[in-house]
Coordinates of C-alpha atoms in Angstrom, one line a residue:
X1 CA -5.6 15.6 -0.9
X2 CA -8.6 13.6 0.3
X3 CA -6.6 10.4 0.1
X4 CA -3.6 12.0 1.8
X5 CA -5.8 13.1 4.7
X6 CA -7.6 9.8 4.9
X7 CA -4.4 7.8 5.2
X8 CA -2.7 10.2 7.6
X9 CA -5.7 10.6 9.9
X10 CA -6.1 6.8 10.0
X11 CA -2.5 6.5 11.4
X12 CA -3.2 9.4 13.8
X13 CA -6.4 7.7 15.0
X14 CA -4.5 4.5 15.7
X15 CA -1.8 6.5 17.6
X16 CA -4.4 8.4 19.7
X17 CA -6.1 5.1 20.7
X18 CA -2.8 3.5 21.6
X19 CA -2.1 6.2 24.2
X20 CA -5.6 7.2 25.2
X21 CA -5.1 6.0 28.8
X22 CA -1.6 7.4 29.2
X23 CA -0.6 10.7 30.9
X24 CA -0.6 13.8 28.8
X25 CA 3.2 13.9 28.5
X26 CA 3.3 10.4 27.0
X27 CA 0.5 11.2 24.6
X28 CA 2.3 14.4 23.4
X29 CA 5.6 12.6 22.9
X30 CA 3.9 9.8 21.0
X31 CA 2.0 12.1 18.7
X32 CA 5.0 14.2 18.0
X33 CA 6.8 11.0 16.8
X34 CA 3.8 9.7 14.8
X35 CA 2.6 12.8 12.9
X36 CA 5.6 13.1 10.6
X37 CA 5.2 9.4 9.7
X38 CA 1.5 9.8 9.1
X39 CA 2.2 12.6 6.7
X40 CA 4.9 10.7 4.8
X41 CA 2.6 7.7 4.5
X42 CA -0.4 9.6 3.3
X43 CA 1.5 11.9 0.9
X44 CA 3.8 9.2 -0.6
X45 CA 0.9 6.7 -1.0
X46 CA -1.0 9.3 -3.0
X47 CA 1.9 10.4 -5.1
X48 CA 3.0 6.8 -5.9
X49 CA -0.5 5.3 -6.4
X50 CA -2.2 8.2 -8.1
X51 CA 0.7 9.7 -10.1
X52 CA 3.5 7.2 -10.8
X53 CA 1.3 4.0 -10.9
X54 CA -1.9 5.3 -12.5
X55 CA -3.1 6.6 -15.8
X56 CA -2.5 10.1 -14.4
X57 CA 1.2 9.3 -14.5
X58 CA 1.3 8.5 -18.2
X59 CA 2.4 12.1 -18.9
X60 CA 5.6 11.2 -17.2
X61 CA 7.9 9.4 -19.7
X62 CA 8.2 5.6 -19.1
X63 CA 12.0 6.0 -18.7
X64 CA 11.5 8.5 -15.9
X65 CA 8.9 6.4 -14.2
X66 CA 11.3 3.5 -14.3
X67 CA 14.0 5.6 -12.7
X68 CA 11.6 6.7 -9.9
X69 CA 10.7 3.0 -9.4
X70 CA 14.3 1.9 -8.9
X71 CA 15.1 4.8 -6.6
X72 CA 12.0 4.2 -4.4
X73 CA 12.8 0.5 -4.2
X74 CA 16.5 1.2 -3.3
X75 CA 15.4 3.5 -0.5
X76 CA 12.9 1.0 1.0
X77 CA 15.4 -1.9 0.8
X78 CA 18.5 -0.1 2.1
X79 CA 17.4 3.2 3.7
X80 CA 20.6 4.6 2.3
X81 CA 21.4 7.8 0.5
X82 CA 19.9 8.0 -3.0
X83 CA 21.6 9.7 -5.9
X84 CA 18.9 11.9 -7.4
X85 CA 21.0 13.3 -10.3
X86 CA 19.6 10.7 -12.7
X87 CA 16.0 11.6 -11.8
X88 CA 14.2 14.3 -13.8
X89 CA 14.1 18.0 -12.8
X90 CA 10.5 17.7 -11.6
X91 CA 8.7 18.8 -8.4
X92 CA 7.9 15.1 -7.9
X93 CA 11.6 14.4 -7.4
X94 CA 12.0 17.0 -4.7
X95 CA 8.8 16.0 -2.9
X96 CA 9.7 12.3 -2.8
X97 CA 13.2 13.0 -1.6
X98 CA 11.8 15.3 1.1
X99 CA 9.4 12.6 2.4
X100 CA 12.1 10.0 2.2
X101 CA 14.4 12.1 4.4
X102 CA 11.5 12.6 6.9
X103 CA 11.0 8.9 7.1
X104 CA 14.7 8.2 7.7
X105 CA 14.9 10.9 10.4
X106 CA 11.9 9.8 12.4
X107 CA 11.9 6.0 11.7
X108 CA 15.5 4.8 11.2
X109 CA 15.7 1.4 9.7
X110 CA 17.8 0.0 12.6
X111 CA 14.9 0.6 15.0
X112 CA 12.0 0.0 12.5
X113 CA 13.1 -2.8 10.2
X114 CA 9.6 -4.3 9.9
X115 CA 8.3 -1.0 8.7
X116 CA 10.7 -0.9 5.7
X117 CA 10.1 -4.6 5.0
X118 CA 6.3 -4.0 5.0
X119 CA 6.6 -0.9 2.8
X120 CA 8.8 -2.7 0.3
X121 CA 6.4 -5.6 0.1
X122 CA 3.4 -3.3 -0.4
X123 CA 5.2 -1.1 -3.0
X124 CA 6.3 -4.1 -5.1
X125 CA 2.8 -5.6 -5.0
X126 CA 1.4 -2.2 -6.1
X127 CA 3.9 -2.0 -8.9
X128 CA 3.0 -5.4 -10.2
X129 CA -0.7 -4.6 -9.9
X130 CA -0.2 -1.3 -11.8
X131 CA 1.6 -3.2 -14.6
X132 CA -1.2 -5.8 -15.0
X133 CA -2.0 -6.9 -18.5
X134 CA -5.5 -8.6 -18.6
X135 CA -4.4 -10.8 -21.5
X136 CA -1.3 -12.0 -19.7
X137 CA -3.5 -12.6 -16.6
X138 CA -5.8 -14.8 -18.6
X139 CA -2.9 -16.7 -20.1
X140 CA -1.1 -17.2 -16.8
X141 CA -4.1 -19.0 -15.2
X142 CA -6.7 -16.4 -14.6
X143 CA -8.0 -14.1 -12.0
X144 CA -6.8 -16.2 -9.0
X145 CA -3.2 -15.3 -9.8
X146 CA -4.1 -11.7 -8.9
X147 CA -5.0 -12.7 -5.4
X148 CA -1.5 -12.9 -3.8
X149 CA -0.6 -9.3 -4.7
X150 CA -4.1 -8.2 -3.6
X151 CA -3.5 -9.8 -0.2
X152 CA -0.1 -8.3 0.2
X153 CA -1.2 -4.8 -0.8
X154 CA -4.3 -4.8 1.4
X155 CA -2.6 -6.3 4.4
X156 CA 0.5 -4.1 4.3
X157 CA -1.6 -0.9 4.2
X158 CA -2.9 -1.9 7.7
X159 CA 0.5 -3.3 8.9
X160 CA 2.3 -0.1 8.0
X161 CA -0.4 2.1 9.6
X162 CA -0.1 0.1 12.9
X163 CA 3.7 0.1 12.8
X164 CA 3.7 3.9 12.4
X165 CA 0.9 4.6 14.9
X166 CA 1.5 2.1 17.7
X167 CA 4.3 1.9 20.2
X168 CA 4.3 -1.9 19.9
X169 CA 2.9 -4.3 17.3
X170 CA 3.0 -8.0 18.0
X171 CA 3.8 -10.7 15.4
X172 CA 0.3 -12.1 16.1
X173 CA -1.3 -8.8 15.1
X174 CA 0.7 -8.7 11.9
X175 CA -0.4 -12.3 11.1
X176 CA -4.0 -11.3 11.8
X177 CA -3.9 -8.3 9.4
X178 CA -2.4 -10.5 6.7
X179 CA -5.1 -13.1 7.1
X180 CA -8.0 -10.8 7.4
X181 CA -7.5 -7.9 5.0
X182 CA -8.0 -9.6 1.7
X183 CA -11.7 -9.7 2.4
X184 CA -11.7 -5.9 2.6
X185 CA -9.9 -5.6 -0.7
X186 CA -12.5 -7.9 -2.3
X187 CA -15.3 -5.6 -1.0
X188 CA -13.6 -2.4 -2.1
X189 CA -12.9 -3.7 -5.6
X190 CA -16.5 -4.9 -5.9
X191 CA -17.9 -1.6 -4.7
X192 CA -15.7 0.3 -7.1
X193 CA -16.0 -1.9 -10.2
X194 CA -18.0 0.7 -12.1
X195 CA -15.6 3.7 -11.7
X196 CA -12.6 1.3 -12.0
X197 CA -14.0 0.1 -15.4
X198 CA -14.3 3.6 -16.6
X199 CA -10.8 4.4 -15.5
X200 CA -9.3 1.3 -17.0
X201 CA -8.2 0.0 -13.6
X202 CA -7.8 -3.8 -13.6
X203 CA -9.2 -5.7 -10.7
X204 CA -10.8 -9.2 -10.5
X205 CA -14.2 -7.5 -11.0
X206 CA -13.2 -5.4 -14.1
X207 CA -11.1 -7.9 -16.1
X208 CA -13.5 -9.6 -18.5
X209 CA -14.7 -12.8 -17.0
X210 CA -14.8 -15.9 -19.1
X211 CA -16.6 -18.8 -17.2
X212 CA -15.3 -21.3 -19.6
X213 CA -11.6 -20.6 -18.9
X214 CA -11.7 -19.3 -15.3
X215 CA -11.4 -21.6 -12.4
X216 CA -12.8 -19.1 -9.9
X217 CA -15.4 -16.4 -9.7
X218 CA -14.4 -13.2 -7.7
X219 CA -18.0 -12.6 -6.5
X220 CA -18.1 -16.1 -5.0
X221 CA -14.6 -15.7 -3.5
X222 CA -15.7 -12.5 -1.8
X223 CA -18.4 -14.3 0.2
X224 CA -16.2 -17.5 0.6
X225 CA -13.3 -15.5 2.1
X226 CA -15.6 -13.8 4.7
X227 CA -17.0 -17.2 5.6
X228 CA -13.4 -18.6 6.0
X229 CA -12.5 -15.7 8.3
X230 CA -15.5 -16.2 10.5
X231 CA -15.0 -20.0 10.7
X232 CA -11.2 -20.1 11.1
X233 CA -9.8 -16.8 12.4
X234 CA -12.4 -14.6 14.1

């Protein structure tokens, strides 16, 4: 519940700031539109990240998790009706379907295509990240190959929050989030490397580092990326 509230309240804070100088009627109308989206984002993020894509979800059979994966992806790509008859008779099925319907009702894809594109990109990056095999990462060229999905996942969390919470988001703002947020992901992964190691969560700071085979060091990259942002973007 802590993560649900953290994500939802983040969207609501963005929304409140967006209309802080507007008349009360505008503020009320905007918040009525935003709150369902904030709830869907917070609840679905927690369910997907902490149940379907984490060690906690290993109690759900692999076949069922695959079915959930394809159904979620279908919804984000098409916003169409989803046949849930092939999904397990589980409270998770009902909850995901309920949140999906709320999203479609309050944020139809015809009016919010960028929202669905961003959610699809974030979800697929999360899915690949959750399926990481440290041996395969090493064979594929090392830690640096984790960075694209790290950047997508981190940037899209902010993009989605702003698309839900603001009345208008410029293309320039979206580009700024994409360029800037990888640094935040580096810091979060570094700060959490001890609990992540205990949980078996793979990040650049928990995958065993071999200086003889790696072409990069995530700790150096953390500082280098901040320096890049300050020099080129800020």
